[in-house]
mmCIF file of C-alpha atoms in Angstrom:
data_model
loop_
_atom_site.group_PDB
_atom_site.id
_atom_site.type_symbol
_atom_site.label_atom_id
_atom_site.label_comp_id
_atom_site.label_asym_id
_atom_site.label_seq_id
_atom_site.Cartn_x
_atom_site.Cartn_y
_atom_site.Cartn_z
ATOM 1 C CA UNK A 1 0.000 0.000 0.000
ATOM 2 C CA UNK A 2 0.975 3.710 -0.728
ATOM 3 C CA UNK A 3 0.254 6.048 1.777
ATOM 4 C CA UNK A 4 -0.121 9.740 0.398
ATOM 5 C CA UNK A 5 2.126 12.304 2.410
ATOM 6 C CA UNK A 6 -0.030 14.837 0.982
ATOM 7 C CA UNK A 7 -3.694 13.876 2.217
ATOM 8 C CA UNK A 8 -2.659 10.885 4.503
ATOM 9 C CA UNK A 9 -5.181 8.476 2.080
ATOM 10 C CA UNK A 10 -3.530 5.021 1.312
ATOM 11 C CA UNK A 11 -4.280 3.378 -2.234
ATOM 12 C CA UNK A 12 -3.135 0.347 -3.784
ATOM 13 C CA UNK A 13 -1.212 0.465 -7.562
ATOM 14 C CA UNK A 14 2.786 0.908 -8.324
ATOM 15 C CA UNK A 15 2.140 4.435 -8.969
ATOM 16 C CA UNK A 16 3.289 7.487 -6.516
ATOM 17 C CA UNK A 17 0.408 9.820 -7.874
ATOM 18 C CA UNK A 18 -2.584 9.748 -5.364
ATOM 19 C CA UNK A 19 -6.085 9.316 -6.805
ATOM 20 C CA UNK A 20 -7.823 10.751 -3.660
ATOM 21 C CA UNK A 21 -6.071 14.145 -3.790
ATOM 22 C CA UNK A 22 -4.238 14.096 -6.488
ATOM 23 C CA UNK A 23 -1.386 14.747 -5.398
ATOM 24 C CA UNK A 24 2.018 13.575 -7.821
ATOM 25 C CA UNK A 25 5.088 13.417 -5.852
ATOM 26 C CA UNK A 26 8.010 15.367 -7.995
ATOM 27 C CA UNK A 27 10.919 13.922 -9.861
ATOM 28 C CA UNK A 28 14.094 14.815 -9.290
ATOM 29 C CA UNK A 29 17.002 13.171 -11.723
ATOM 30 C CA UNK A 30 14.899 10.890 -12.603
ATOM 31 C CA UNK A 31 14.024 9.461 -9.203
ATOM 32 C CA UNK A 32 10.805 9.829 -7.482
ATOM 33 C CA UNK A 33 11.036 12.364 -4.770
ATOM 34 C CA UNK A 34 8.373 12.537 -1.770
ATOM 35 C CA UNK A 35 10.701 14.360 -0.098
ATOM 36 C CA UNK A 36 11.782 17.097 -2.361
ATOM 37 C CA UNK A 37 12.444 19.574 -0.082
ATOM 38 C CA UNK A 38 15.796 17.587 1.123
ATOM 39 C CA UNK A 39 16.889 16.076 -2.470
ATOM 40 C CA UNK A 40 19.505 18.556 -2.457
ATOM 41 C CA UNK A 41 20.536 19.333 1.723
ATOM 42 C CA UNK A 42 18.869 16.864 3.994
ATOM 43 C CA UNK A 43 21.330 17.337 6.391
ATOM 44 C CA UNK A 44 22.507 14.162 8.388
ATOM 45 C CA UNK A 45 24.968 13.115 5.682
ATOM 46 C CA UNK A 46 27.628 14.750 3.233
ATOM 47 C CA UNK A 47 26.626 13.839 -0.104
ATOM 48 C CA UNK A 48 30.238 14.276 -1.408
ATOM 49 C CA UNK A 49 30.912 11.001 0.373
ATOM 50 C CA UNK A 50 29.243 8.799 -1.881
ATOM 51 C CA UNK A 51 31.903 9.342 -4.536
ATOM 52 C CA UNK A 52 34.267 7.931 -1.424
ATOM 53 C CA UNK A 53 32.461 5.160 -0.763
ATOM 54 C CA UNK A 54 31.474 4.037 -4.508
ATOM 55 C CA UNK A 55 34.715 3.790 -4.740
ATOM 56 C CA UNK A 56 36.042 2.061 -1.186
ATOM 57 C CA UNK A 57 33.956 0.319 0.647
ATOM 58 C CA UNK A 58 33.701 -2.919 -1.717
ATOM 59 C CA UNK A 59 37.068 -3.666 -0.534
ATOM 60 C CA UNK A 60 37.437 -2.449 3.152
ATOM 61 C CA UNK A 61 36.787 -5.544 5.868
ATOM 62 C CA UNK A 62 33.957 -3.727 7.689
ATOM 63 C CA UNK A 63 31.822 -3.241 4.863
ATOM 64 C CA UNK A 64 32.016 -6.124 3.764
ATOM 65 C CA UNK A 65 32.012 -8.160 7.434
ATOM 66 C CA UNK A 66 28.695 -6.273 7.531
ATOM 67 C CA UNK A 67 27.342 -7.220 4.672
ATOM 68 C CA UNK A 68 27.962 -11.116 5.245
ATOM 69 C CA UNK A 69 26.261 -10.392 9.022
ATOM 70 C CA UNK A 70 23.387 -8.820 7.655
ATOM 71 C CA UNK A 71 22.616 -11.760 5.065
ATOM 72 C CA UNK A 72 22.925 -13.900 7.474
ATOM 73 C CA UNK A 73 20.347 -12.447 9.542
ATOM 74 C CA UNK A 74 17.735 -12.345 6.164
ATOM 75 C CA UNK A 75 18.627 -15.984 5.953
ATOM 76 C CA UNK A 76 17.938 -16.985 9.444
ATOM 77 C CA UNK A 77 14.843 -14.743 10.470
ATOM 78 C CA UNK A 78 12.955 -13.625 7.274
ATOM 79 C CA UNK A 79 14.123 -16.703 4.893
ATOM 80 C CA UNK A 80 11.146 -16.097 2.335
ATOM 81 C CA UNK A 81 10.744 -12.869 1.862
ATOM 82 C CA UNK A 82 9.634 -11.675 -0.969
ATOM 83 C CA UNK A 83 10.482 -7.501 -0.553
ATOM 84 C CA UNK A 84 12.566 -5.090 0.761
ATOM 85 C CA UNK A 85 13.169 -1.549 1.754
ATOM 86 C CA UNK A 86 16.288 0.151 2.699
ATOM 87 C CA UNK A 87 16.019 3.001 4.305
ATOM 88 C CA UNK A 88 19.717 5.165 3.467
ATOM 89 C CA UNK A 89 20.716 2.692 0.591
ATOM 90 C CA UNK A 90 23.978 4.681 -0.078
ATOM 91 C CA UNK A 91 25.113 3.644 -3.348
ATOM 92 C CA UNK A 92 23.484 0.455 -2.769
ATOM 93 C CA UNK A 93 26.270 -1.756 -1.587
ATOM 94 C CA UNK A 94 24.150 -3.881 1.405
ATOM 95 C CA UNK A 95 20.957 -4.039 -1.358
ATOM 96 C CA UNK A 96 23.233 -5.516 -4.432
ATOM 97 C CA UNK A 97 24.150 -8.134 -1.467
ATOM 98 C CA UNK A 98 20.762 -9.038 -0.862
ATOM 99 C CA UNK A 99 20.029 -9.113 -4.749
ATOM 100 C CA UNK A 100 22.490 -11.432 -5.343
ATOM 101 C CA UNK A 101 21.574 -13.650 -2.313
ATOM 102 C CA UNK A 102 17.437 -13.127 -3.110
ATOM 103 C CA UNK A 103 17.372 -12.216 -6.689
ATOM 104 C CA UNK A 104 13.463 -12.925 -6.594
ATOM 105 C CA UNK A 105 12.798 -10.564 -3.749
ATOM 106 C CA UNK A 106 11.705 -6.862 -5.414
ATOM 107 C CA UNK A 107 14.331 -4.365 -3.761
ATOM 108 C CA UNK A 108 13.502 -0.467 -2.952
ATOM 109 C CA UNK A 109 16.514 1.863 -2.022
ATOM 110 C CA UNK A 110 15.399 4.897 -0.472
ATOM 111 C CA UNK A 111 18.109 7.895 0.200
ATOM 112 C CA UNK A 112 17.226 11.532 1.473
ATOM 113 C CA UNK A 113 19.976 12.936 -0.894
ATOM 114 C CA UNK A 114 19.567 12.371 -4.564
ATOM 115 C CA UNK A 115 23.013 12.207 -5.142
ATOM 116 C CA UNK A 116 23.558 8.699 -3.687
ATOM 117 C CA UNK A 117 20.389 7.698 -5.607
ATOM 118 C CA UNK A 118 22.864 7.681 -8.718
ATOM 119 C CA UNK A 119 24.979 5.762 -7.502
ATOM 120 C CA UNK A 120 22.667 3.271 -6.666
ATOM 121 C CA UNK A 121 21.079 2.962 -9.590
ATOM 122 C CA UNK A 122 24.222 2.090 -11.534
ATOM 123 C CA UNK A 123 25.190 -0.436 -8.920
ATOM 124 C CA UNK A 124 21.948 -1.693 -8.915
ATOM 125 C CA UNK A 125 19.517 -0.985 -12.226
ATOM 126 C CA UNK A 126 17.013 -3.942 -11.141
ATOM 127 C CA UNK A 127 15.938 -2.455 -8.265
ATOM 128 C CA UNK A 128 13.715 0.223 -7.308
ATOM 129 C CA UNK A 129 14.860 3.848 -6.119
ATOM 130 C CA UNK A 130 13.003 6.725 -4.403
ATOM 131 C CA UNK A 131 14.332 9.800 -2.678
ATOM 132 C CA UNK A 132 12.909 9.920 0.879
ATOM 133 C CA UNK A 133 13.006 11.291 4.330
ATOM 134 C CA UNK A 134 12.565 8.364 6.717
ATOM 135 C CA UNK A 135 10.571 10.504 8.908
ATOM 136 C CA UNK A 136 8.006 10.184 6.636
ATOM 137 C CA UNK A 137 7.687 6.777 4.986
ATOM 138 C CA UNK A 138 5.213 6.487 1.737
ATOM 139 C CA UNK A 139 4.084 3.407 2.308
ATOM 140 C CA UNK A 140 1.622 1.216 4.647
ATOM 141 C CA UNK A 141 2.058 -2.534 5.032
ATOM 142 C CA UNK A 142 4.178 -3.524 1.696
ATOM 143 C CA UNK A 143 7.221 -4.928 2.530
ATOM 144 C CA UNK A 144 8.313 -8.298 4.668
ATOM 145 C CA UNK A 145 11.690 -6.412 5.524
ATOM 146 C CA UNK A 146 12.695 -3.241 6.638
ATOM 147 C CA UNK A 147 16.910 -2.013 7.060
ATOM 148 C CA UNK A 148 18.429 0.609 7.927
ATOM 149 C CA UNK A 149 22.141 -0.233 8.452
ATOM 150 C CA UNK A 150 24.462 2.663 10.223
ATOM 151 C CA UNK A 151 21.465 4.993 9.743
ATOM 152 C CA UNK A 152 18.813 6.105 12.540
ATOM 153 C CA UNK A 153 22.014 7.167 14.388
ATOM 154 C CA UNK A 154 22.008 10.251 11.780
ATOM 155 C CA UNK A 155 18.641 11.432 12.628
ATOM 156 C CA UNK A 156 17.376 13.176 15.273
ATOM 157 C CA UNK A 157 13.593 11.653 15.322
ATOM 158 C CA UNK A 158 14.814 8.060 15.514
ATOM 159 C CA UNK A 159 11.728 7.311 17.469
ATOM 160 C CA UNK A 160 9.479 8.640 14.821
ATOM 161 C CA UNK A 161 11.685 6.901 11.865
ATOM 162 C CA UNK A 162 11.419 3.412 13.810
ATOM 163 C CA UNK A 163 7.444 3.895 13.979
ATOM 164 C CA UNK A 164 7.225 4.986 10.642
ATOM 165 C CA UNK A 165 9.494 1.400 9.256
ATOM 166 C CA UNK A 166 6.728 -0.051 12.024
ATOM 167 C CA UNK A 167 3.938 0.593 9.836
ATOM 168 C CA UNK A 168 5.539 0.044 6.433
ATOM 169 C CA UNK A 169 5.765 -3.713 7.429
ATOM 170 C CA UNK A 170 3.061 -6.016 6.814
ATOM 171 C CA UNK A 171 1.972 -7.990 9.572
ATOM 172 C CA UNK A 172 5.150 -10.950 10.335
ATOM 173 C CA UNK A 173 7.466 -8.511 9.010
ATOM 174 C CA UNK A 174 10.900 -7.709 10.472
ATOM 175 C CA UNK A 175 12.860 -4.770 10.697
ATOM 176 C CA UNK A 176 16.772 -5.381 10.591
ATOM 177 C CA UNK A 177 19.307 -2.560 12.232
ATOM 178 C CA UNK A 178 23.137 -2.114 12.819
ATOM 179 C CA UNK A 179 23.991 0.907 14.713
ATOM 180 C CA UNK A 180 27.155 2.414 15.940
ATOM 181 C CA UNK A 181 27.782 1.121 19.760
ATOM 182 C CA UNK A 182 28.496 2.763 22.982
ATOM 183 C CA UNK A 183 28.797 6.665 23.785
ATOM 184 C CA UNK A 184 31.914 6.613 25.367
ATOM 185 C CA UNK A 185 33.631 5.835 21.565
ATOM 186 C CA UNK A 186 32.301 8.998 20.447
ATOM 187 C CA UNK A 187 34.919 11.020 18.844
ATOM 188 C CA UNK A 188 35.561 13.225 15.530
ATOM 189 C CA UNK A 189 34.738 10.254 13.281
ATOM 190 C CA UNK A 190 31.059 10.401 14.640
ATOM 191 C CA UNK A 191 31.027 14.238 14.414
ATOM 192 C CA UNK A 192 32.382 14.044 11.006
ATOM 193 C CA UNK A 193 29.811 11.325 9.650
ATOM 194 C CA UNK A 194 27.116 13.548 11.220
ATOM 195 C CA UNK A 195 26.177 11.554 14.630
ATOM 196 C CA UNK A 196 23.723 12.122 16.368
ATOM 197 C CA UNK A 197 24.401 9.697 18.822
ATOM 198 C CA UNK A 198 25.842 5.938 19.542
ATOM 199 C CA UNK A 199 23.811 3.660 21.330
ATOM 200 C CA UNK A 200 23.598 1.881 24.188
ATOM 201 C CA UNK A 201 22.038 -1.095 23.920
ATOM 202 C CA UNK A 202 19.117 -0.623 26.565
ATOM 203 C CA UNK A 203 18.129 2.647 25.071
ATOM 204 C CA UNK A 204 17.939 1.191 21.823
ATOM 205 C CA UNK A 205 16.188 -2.068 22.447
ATOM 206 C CA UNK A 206 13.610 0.325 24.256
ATOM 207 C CA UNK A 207 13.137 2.713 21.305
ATOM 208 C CA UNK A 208 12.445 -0.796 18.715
ATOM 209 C CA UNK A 209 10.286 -2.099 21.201
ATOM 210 C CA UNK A 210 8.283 1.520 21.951
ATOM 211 C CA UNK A 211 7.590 1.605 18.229
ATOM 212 C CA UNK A 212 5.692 -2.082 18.433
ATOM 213 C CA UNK A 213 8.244 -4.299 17.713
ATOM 214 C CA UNK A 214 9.370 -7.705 19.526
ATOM 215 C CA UNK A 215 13.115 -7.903 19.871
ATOM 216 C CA UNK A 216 14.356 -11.664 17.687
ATOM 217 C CA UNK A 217 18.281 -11.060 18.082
ATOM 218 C CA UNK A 218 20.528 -8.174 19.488
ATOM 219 C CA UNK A 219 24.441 -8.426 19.456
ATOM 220 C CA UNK A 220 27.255 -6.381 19.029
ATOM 221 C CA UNK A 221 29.733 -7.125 16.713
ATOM 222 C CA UNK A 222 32.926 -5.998 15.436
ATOM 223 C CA UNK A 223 33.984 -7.039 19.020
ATOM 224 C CA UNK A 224 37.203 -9.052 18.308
ATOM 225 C CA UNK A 225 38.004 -5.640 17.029
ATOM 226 C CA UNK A 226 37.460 -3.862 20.148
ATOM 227 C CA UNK A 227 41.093 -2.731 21.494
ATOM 228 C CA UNK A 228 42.359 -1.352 18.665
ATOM 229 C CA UNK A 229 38.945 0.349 18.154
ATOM 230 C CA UNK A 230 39.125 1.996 21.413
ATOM 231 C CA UNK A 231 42.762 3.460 20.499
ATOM 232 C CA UNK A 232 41.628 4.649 16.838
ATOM 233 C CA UNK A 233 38.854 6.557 18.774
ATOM 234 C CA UNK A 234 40.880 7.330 22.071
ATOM 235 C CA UNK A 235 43.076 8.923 19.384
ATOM 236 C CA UNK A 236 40.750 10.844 17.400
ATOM 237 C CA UNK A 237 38.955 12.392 20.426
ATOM 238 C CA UNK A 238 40.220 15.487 20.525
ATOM 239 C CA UNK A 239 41.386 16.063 16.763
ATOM 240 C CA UNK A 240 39.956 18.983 15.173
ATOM 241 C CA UNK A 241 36.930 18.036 12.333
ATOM 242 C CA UNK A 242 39.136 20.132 10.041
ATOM 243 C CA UNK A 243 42.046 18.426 10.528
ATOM 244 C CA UNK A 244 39.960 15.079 10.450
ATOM 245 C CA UNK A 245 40.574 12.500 7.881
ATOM 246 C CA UNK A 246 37.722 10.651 7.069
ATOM 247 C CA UNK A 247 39.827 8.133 4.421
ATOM 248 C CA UNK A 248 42.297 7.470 6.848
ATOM 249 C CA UNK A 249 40.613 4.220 8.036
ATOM 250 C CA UNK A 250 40.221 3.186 4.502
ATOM 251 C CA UNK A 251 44.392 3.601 3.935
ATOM 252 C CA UNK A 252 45.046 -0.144 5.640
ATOM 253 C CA UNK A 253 47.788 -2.858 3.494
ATOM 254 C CA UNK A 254 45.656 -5.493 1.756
ATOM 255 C CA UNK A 255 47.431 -8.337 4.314
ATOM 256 C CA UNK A 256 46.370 -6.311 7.042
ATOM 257 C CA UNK A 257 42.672 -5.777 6.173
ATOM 258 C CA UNK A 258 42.240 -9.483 4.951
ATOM 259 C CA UNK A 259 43.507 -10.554 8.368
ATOM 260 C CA UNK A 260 40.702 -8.221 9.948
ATOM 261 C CA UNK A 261 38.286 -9.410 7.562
ATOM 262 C CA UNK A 262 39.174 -13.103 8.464
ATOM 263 C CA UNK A 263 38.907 -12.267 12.202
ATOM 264 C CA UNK A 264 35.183 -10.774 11.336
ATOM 265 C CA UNK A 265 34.019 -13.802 10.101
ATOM 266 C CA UNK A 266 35.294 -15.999 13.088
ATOM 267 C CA UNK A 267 33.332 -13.837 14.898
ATOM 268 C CA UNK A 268 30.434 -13.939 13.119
ATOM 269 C CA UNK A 269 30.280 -18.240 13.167
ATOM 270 C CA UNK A 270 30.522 -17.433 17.076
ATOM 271 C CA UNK A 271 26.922 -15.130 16.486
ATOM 272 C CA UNK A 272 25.813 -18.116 14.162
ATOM 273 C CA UNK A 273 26.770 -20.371 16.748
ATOM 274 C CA UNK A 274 23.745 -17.960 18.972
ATOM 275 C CA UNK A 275 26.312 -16.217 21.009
ATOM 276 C CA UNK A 276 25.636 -12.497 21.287
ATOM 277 C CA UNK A 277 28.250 -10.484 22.479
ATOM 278 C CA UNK A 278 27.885 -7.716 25.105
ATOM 279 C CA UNK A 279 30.214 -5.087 23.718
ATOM 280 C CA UNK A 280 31.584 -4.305 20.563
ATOM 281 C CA UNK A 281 31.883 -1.024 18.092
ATOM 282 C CA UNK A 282 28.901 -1.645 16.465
ATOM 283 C CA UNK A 283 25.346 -3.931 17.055
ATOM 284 C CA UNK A 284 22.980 -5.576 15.318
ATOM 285 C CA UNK A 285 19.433 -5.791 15.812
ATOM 286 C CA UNK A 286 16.273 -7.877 14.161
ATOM 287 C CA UNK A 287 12.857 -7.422 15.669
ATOM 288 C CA UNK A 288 9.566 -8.450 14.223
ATOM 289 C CA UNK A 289 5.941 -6.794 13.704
ATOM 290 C CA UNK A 290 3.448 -8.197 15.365
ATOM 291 C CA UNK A 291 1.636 -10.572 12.757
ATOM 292 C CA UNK A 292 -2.106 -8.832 13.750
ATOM 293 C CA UNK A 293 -2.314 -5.606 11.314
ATOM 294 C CA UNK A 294 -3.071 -2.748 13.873
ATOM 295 C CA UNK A 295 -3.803 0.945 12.065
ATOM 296 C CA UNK A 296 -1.450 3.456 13.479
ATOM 297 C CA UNK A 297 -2.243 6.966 13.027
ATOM 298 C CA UNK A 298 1.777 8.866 12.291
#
């Protein structure tokens, strides 16, 4: 189901416009924008960095250590599913993972900044690309998953955004997070990527279950990485955002950053295994919607 931003109606049909109002959402570049307002400046990203990371994070361990966690969790908790929305696709590097691993399931990208949406679409021309604020989701009860990976952290109404994924499930559906991990790592690469916060894992667990969800599996990972995360930050706490190089964790010797990739995916077997891990740099989250449809008013 569509849900029109305009009038708040909900109507069935692949098309944006809205036949109770009338209402056609814009297009910007080509893409479908319901949230035109912030297609150029949404604030909570720099849209320069998708150049950066079109171009790195393929190759760099934790992108792609992420990647294999979070198709693992598709396989284990939401094995048949049939569609997908990302909320902050990027340039689509998580979503051409999941094509490749469900190349049946019908795959939506959604990005506030049109740039990225470019990107995405090159990476990916099979799927499906809108631009987006996830504040205010277009759609009611159409997709089995819902991710947002290294996302809600960047917005201020994460509350809100969690409801709003809440209600674009259909009934059974599951919502599947990673967020950045523990406050006390905060340093200039959070202010840099825009931050609003890092989590705790209480706080968040309450936030997914305030907007209706029932928590399936919560672990941190990137744990076996902890030490030298904590002296990267420890580091980087008091360096200047202008004097801040954001590539600088990218600049690592191919030995070295197969050897952390390796170490990633013992660690992961030990969360296949069922073992969630207390601490670590970043976490991981699946929850489900309750399979009664209940009509939430957002």
């Amino acid at each position: 189901m569509r849900r029109c931003l305009h009038c708040n109606s909900t109507f069935e049909g692949g098309t944006p416009h809205c036949p109770a109002c009338g209402d056609d959402p814009a297009r910007i570049d080509g893409f479908v924008a319901f949230a035109p307002n912030f297609a150029r400046d949404g604030g909570g990203f720099k849209a320069n960095y998708y150049d950066d990371l079109a171009r790195l994070e393929g190759e760099n361990f934790w992108f792609r250590a992420r990647n294999a966690l979070i198709l693992w969790a598709l396989h284990k908790y939401q094995p048949g599913f049939r569609s997908m929305l990302e909320i902050g696709c990027g340039t689509a590097y998580v979503l051409s993972g999941v094509a490749q691993a469900f190349p049946d399931a019908r795959l939506v990208g959604s990005e506030i900044f049109v740039a990225g949406l470019g990107f995405a679409a090159k990476r990916l021309p099979s799927a499906e690309f809108v631009q987006m604020d996830a504040r205010a989701i277009p759609y009611r009860e159409e997709f089995d998953v819902v991710g947002a990976f290294d996302v809600i952290e960047h917005i201020e109404e994460d509350e809100r955004v969690l409801a709003q994924a809440h209600a674009a499930l259909k009934p059974g559906g599951c919502i599947v997070l990673t967020v950045p991990q523990h406050p006390w790592l905060w340093s200039a690469s959070d202010e840099y990527a825009c931050h609003v916060r890092r989590y705790c894992a209480a706080e968040l667990h309450r936030k997914v279950r305030q907007a209706g969800f029932e928590l399936l599996r919560s672990t941190s990972f990137v744990t076996a990485l902890m030490p030298a995360l904590v002296v990267s930050r420890l580091r980087t706490r008091k360096t200047a955002l202008e004097t801040f190089d954001p590539l600088a964790e990218f600049a690592i010797p191919r030995s070295i950053n197969a050897l952390l990739e390796r170490i990633l995916s013992w660690e992961r077997a030990s969360i296949r295994a069922g073992l969630s891990f207390p601490v670590g740099g970043s976490r991981l989250v699946v929850a489900k919607k309750s399979d009664v449809s209940v009509a939430l008013s957002l």
